[in-house]
mmCIF file of C-alpha atoms in Angstrom:
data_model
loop_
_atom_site.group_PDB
_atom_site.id
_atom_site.type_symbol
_atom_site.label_atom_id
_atom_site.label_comp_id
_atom_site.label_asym_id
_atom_site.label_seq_id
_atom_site.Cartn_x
_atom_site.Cartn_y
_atom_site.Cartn_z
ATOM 1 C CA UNK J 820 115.750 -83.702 -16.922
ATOM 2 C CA UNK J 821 119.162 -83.892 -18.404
ATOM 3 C CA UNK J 822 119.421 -87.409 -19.152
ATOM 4 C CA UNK J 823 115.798 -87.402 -21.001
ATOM 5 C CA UNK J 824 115.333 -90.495 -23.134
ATOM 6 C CA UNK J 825 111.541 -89.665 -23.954
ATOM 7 C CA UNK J 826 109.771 -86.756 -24.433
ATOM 8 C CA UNK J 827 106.051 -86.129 -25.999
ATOM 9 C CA UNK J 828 103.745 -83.319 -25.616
ATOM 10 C CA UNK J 829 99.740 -82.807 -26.308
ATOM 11 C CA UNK J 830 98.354 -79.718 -27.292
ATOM 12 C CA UNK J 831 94.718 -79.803 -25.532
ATOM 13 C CA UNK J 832 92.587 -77.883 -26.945
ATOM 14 C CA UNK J 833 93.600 -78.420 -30.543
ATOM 15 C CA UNK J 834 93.001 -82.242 -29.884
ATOM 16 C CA UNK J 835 90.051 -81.861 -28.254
ATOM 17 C CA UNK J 836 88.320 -80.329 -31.525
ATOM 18 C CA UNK J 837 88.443 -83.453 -32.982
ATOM 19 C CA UNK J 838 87.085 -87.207 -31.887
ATOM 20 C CA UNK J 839 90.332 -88.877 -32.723
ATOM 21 C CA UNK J 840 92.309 -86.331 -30.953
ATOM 22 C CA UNK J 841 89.793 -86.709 -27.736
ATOM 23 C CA UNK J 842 90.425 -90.617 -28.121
ATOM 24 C CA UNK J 843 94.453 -89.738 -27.254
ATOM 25 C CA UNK J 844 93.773 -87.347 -24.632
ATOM 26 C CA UNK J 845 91.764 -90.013 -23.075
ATOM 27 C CA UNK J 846 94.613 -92.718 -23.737
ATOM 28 C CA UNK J 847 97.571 -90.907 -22.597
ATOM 29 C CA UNK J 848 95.427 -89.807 -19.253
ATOM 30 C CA UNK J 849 94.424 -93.280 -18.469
ATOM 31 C CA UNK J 850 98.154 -95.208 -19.363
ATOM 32 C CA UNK J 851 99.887 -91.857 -17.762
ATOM 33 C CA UNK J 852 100.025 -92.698 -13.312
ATOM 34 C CA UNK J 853 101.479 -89.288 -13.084
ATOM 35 C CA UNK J 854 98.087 -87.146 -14.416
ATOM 36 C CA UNK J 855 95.725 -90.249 -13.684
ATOM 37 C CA UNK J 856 96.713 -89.689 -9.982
ATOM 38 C CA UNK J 857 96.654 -85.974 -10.172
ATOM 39 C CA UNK J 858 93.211 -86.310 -10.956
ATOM 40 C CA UNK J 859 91.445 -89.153 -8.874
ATOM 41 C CA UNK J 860 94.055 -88.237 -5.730
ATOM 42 C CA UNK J 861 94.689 -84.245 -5.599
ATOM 43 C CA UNK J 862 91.534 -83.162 -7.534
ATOM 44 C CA UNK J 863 92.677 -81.519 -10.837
ATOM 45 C CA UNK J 864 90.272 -81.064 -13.339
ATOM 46 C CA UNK J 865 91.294 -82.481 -16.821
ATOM 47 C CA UNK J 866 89.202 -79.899 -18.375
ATOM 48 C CA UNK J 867 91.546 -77.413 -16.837
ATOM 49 C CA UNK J 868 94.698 -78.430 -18.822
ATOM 50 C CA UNK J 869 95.724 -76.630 -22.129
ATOM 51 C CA UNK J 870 98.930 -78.488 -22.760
ATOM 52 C CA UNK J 871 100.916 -81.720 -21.157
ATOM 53 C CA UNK J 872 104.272 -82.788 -21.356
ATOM 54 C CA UNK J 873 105.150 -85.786 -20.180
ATOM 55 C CA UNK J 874 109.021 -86.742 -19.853
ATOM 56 C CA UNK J 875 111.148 -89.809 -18.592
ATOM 57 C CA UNK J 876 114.669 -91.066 -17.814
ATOM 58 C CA UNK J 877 113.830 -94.813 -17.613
ATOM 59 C CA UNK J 878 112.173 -95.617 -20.664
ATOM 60 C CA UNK J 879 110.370 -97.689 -21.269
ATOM 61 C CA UNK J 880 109.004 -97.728 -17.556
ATOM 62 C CA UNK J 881 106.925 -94.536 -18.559
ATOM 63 C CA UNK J 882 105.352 -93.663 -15.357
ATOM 64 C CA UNK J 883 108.977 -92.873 -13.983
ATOM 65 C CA UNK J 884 109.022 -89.322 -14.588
ATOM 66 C CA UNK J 885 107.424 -86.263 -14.655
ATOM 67 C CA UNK J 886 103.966 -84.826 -16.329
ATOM 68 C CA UNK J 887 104.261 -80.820 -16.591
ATOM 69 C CA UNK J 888 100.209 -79.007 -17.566
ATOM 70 C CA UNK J 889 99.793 -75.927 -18.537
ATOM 71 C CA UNK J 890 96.155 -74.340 -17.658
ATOM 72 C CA UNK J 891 93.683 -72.303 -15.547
ATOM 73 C CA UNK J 892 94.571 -73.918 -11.933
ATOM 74 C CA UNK J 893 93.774 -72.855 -8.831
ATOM 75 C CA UNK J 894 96.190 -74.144 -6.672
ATOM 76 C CA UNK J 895 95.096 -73.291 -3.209
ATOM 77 C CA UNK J 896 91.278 -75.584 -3.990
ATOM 78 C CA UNK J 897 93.272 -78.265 -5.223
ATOM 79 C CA UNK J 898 95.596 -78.690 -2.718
ATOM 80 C CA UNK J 899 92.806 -78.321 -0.007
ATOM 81 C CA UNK J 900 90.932 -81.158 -1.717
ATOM 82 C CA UNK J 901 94.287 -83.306 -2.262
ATOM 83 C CA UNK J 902 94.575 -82.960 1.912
ATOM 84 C CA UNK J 903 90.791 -83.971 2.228
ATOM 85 C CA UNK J 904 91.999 -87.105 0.646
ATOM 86 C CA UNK J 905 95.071 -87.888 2.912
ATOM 87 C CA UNK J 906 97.381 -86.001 0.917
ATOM 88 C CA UNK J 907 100.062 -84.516 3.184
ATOM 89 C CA UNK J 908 102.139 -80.923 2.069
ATOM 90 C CA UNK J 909 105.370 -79.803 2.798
ATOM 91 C CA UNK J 910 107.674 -77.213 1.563
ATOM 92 C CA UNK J 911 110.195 -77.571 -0.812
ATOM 93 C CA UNK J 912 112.560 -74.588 -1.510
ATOM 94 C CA UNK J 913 109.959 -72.110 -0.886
ATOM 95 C CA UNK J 914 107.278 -74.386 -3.073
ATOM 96 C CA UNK J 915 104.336 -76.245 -1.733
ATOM 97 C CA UNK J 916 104.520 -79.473 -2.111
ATOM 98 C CA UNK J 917 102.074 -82.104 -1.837
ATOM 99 C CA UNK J 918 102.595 -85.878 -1.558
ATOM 100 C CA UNK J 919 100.426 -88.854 -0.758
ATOM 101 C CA UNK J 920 100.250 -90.810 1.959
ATOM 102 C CA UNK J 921 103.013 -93.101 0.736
ATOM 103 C CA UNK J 922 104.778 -90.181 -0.418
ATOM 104 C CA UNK J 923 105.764 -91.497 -3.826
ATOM 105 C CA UNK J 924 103.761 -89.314 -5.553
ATOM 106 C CA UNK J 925 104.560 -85.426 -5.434
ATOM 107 C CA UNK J 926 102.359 -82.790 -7.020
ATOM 108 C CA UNK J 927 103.654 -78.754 -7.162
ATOM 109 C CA UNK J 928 102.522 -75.194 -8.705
ATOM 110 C CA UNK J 929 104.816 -73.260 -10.172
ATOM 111 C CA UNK J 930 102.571 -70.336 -10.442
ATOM 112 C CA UNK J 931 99.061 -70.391 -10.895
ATOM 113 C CA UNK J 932 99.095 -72.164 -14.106
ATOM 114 C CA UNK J 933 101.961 -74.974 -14.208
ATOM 115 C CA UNK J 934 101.492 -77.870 -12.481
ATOM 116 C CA UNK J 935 104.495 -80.229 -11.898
ATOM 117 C CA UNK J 936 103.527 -84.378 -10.497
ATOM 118 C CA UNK J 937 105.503 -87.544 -10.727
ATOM 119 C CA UNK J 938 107.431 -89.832 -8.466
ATOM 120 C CA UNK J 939 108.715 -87.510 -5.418
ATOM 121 C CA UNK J 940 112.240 -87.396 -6.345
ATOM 122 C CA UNK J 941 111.546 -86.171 -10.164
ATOM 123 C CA UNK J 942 109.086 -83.527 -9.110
ATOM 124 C CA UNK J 943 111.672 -82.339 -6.573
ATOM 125 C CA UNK J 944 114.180 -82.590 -9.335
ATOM 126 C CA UNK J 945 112.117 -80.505 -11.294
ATOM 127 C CA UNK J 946 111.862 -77.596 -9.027
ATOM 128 C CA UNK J 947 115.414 -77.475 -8.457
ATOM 129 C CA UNK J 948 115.874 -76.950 -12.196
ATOM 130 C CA UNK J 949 113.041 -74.716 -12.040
ATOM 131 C CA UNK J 950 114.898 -72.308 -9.657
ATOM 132 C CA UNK J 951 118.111 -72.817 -11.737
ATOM 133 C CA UNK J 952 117.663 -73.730 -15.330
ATOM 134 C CA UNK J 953 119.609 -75.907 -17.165
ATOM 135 C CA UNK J 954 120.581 -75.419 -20.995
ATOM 136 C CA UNK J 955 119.082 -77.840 -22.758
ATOM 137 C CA UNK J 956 120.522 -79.169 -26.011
ATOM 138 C CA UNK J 957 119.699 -76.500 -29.061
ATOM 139 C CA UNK J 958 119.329 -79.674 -31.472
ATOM 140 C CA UNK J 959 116.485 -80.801 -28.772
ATOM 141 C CA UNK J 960 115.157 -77.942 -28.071
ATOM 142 C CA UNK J 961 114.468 -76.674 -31.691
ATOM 143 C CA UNK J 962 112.671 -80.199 -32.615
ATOM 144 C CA UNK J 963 110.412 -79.512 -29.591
ATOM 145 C CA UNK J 964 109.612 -76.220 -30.603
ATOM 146 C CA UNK J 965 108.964 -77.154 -34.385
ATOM 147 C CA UNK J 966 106.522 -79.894 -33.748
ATOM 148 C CA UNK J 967 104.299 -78.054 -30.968
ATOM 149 C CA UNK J 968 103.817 -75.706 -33.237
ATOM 150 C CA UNK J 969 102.947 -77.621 -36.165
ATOM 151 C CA UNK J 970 101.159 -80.740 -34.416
ATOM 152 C CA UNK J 971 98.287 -81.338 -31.793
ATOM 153 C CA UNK J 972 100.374 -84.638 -30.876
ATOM 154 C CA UNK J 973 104.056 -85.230 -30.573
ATOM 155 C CA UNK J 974 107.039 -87.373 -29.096
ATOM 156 C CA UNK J 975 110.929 -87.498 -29.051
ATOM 157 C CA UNK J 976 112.991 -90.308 -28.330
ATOM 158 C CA UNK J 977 116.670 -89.497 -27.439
ATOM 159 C CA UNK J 978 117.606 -93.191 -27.333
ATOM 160 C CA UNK J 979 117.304 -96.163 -29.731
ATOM 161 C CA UNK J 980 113.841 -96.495 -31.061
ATOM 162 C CA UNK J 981 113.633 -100.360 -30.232
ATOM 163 C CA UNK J 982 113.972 -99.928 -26.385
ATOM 164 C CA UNK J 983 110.952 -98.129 -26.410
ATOM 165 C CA UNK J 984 108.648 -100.429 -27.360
ATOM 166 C CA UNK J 985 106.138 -102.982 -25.435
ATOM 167 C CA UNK J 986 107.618 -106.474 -25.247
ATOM 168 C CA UNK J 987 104.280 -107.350 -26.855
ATOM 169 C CA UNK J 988 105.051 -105.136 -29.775
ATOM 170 C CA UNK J 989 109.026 -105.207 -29.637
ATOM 171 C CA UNK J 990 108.243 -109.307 -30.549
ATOM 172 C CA UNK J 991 105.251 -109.454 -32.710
ATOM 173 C CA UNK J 992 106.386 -111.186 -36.131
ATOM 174 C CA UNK J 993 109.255 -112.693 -34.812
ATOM 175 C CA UNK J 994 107.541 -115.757 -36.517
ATOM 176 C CA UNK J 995 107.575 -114.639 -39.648
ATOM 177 C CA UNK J 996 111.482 -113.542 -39.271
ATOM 178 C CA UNK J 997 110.826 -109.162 -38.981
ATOM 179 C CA UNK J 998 109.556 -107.524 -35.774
ATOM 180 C CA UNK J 999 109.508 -103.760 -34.547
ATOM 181 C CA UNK J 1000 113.086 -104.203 -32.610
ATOM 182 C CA UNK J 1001 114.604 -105.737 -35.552
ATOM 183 C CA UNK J 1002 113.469 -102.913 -37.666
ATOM 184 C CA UNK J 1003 114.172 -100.221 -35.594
ATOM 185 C CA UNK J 1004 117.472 -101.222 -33.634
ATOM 186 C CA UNK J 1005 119.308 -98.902 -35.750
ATOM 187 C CA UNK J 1006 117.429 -96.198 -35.204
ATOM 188 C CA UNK J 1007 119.378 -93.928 -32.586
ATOM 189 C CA UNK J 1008 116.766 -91.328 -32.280
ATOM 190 C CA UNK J 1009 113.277 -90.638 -33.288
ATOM 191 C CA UNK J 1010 110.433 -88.223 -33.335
ATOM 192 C CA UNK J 1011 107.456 -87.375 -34.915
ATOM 193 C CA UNK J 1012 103.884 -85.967 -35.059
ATOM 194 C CA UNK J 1013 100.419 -85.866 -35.302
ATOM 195 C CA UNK J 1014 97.692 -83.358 -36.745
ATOM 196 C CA UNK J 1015 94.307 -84.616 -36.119
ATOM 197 C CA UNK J 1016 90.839 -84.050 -38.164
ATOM 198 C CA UNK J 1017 88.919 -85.995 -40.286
ATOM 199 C CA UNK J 1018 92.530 -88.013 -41.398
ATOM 200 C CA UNK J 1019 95.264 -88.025 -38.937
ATOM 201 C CA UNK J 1020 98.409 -86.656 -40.508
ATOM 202 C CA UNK J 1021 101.745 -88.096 -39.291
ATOM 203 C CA UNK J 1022 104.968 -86.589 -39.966
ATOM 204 C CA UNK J 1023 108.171 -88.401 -38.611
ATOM 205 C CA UNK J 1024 111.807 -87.880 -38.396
ATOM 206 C CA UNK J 1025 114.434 -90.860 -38.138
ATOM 207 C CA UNK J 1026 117.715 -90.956 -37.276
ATOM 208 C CA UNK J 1027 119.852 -93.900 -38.824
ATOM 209 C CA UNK J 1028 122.952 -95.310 -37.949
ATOM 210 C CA UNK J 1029 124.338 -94.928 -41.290
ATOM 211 C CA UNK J 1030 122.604 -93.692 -44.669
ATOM 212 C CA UNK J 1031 122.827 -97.534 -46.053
ATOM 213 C CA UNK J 1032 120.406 -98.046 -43.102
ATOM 214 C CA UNK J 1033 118.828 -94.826 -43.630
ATOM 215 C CA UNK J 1034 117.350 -96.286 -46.821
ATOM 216 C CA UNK J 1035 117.012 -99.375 -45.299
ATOM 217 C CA UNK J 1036 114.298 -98.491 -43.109
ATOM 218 C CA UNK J 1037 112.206 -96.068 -45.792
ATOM 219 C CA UNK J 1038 112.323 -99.188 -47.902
ATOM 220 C CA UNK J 1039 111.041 -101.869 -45.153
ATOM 221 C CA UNK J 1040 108.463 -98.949 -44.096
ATOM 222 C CA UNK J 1041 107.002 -99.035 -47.397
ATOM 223 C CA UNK J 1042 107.015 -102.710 -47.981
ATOM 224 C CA UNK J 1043 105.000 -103.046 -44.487
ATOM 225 C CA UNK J 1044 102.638 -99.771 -45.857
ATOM 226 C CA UNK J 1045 102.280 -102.200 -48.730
ATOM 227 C CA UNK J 1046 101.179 -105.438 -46.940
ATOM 228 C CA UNK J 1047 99.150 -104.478 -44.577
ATOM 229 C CA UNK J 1048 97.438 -102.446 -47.755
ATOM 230 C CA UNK J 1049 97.088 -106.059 -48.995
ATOM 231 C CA UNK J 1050 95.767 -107.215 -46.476
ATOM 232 C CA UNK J 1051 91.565 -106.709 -46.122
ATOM 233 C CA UNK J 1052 90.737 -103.831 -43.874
ATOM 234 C CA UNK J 1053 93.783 -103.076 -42.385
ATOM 235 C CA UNK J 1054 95.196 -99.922 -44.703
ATOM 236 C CA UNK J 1055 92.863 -98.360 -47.034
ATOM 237 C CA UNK J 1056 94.554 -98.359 -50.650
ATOM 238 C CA UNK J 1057 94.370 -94.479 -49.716
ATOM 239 C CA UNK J 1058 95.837 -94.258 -46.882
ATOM 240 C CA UNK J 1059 98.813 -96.571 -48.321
ATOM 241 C CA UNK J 1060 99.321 -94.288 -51.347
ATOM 242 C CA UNK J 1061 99.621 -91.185 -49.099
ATOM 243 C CA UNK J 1062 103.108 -92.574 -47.898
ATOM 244 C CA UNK J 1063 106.265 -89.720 -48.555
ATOM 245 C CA UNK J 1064 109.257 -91.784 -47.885
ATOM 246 C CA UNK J 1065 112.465 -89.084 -47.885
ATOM 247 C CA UNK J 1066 115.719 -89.896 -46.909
ATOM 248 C CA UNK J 1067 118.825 -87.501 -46.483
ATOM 249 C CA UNK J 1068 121.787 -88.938 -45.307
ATOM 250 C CA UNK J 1069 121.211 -90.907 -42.598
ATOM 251 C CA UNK J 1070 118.075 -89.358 -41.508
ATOM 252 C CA UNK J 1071 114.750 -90.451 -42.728
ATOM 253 C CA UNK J 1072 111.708 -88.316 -42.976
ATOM 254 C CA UNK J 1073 108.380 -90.049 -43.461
ATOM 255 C CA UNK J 1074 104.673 -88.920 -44.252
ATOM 256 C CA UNK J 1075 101.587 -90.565 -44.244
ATOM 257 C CA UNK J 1076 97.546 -90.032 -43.223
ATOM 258 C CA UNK J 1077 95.113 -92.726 -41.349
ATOM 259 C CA UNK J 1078 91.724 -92.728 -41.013
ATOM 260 C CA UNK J 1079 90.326 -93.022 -37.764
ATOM 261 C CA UNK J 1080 90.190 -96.697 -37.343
ATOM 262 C CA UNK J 1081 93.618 -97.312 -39.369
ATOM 263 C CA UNK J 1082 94.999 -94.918 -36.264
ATOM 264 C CA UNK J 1083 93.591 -96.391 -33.588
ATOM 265 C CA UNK J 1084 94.787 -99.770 -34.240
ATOM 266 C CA UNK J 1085 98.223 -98.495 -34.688
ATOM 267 C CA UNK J 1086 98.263 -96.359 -31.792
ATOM 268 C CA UNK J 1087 97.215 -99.744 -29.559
ATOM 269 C CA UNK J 1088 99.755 -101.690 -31.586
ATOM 270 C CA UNK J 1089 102.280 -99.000 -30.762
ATOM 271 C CA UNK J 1090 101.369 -98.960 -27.001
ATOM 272 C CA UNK J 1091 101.367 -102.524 -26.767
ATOM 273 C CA UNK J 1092 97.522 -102.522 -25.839
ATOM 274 C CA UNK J 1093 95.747 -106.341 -26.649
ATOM 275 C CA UNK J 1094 92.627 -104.825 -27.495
ATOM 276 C CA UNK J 1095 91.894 -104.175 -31.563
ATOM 277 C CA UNK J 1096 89.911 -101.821 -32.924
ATOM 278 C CA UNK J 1097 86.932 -101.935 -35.024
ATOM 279 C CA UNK J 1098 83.798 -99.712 -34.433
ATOM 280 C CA UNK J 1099 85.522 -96.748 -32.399
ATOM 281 C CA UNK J 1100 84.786 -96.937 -28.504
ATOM 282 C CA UNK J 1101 82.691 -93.828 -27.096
ATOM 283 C CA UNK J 1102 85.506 -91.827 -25.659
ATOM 284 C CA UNK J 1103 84.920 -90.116 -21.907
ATOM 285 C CA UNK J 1104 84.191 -86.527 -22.618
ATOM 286 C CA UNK J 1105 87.217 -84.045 -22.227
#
């Protein structure tokens, strides 16, 4: 949509080759309504997907919005087996379209292998731009490109970085006088991503208000790389070390690898989830 303020994308099968990878697939299907009611209400098979996008104008309400999967679908079984379970379809501009029974949730091929679902209005939204494209940004559209293609993992914030997060997370140290919003409240825009295997490798991009805050924020990132280094088992001394802090102006790019467990915990600290981890969970097979 035009007025995108998030953005973030999954490459499938190249997370899927790895258990930390599988342990996001599972995590964005399960926090995501849009694909979690794609699959328990209209049938589609998770191992059919190759690639998601996920994309929303109401941040940080993330299941306003749309979830876009590319894969092997067969759209005339799943919309049989979305009717056998009170789904009701409709057309739309020439498009099946299928909707609950409350119709707030709207599901739609656009061929035989892109699937569009979401809240009714986006998914109709979404076909109207289908049928007449829109030109999105060139700045946008060439960070998209460049991190599919380099990560199995990736998001893009077009609005301050502190609205996005949890209230949990947004607040944590307050105590202690630095939290995530204070941090990141100058941050106008934000993206980065992820390469998993044995370590996961995270690249990110920030955009400052200034290049005094610029620096800023590489310098407070590696003075909180540094503590919780300090601090027993919560960053391996290698994992700290790994840190590439690179500003330009006032963009910031940062580096860094986790191990499993160091990624985990930040991806629940990230998505505001209570539960901390330890030994990794067994993750439902993708």
């Amino acid at each position: 949509m035009p007025d995108v303020k998030v953005l973030a994308g999954v490459n499938v099968r190249g997370a899927a080759a790895s258990p930390l990878g599988r342990y996001v697939l599972t995590q964005m299907i399960e926090r995501n309504q849009q694909i979690q009611q794609a699959s328990t209400d209209f049938g589609v098979d998770p191992h059919s997907l190759r690639e998601i996008l996920v994309a929303s104008n109401s941040a940080p309400k993330y299941d306003a919005g749309i979830a876009v999967a590319r894969g092997s679908f067969h759209p005339p079984a799943v919309i049989a087996k979305a009717v056998e379970h009170g789904a009701v379809t409709e057309m739309y501009k020439n498009v099946t379209l299928v909707t609950d029974s409350k119709h707030g949730l709207g599901l739609a091929f656009l061929g035989s292998n892109l699937l569009i679902t979401g809240d009714l209005p986006s998914v109709k939204n979404a076909i109207d731009r289908a049928l007449a494209p829109w030109a999105m940004p060139a700045p946008l559209s060439a960070r998209i490109a460049q991190l599919s293609a380099a990560d199995d993992a990736w998001v893009i914030s077009t609005v301050s970085a502190a609205t996005l997060l949890p209230t949990s997370t947004a607040t944590a140290g307050t105590a202690r006088g630095v939290s995530p919003a204070s941090v990141l409240q100058n941050v106008q825009r934000m993206s980065g991503g992820v390469k998993f295997g044995k370590l996961a490798t995270v690249n990110a991009l920030a955009q400052a208000d200034t290049p005094e805050m610029a620096q800023l924020l590489g310098n407070t990132v590696k003075l909180m790389m540094n503590l919780l280094q300090a601090q027993a088992k919560q960053l391996a001394p290698e994992s700290a070390q790994s840190l590439v802090v690179d500003p330009e102006g006032n963009l910031l790019n940062l580096s860094f690898h986790l191990t499993d467990p160091e990624f985990r915990n930040l991806y629940k600290l990230v998505s505001g989830s209570s539960r901390v981890a330890g030994t990794p969970k067994a993750e439902k097979k993708m």
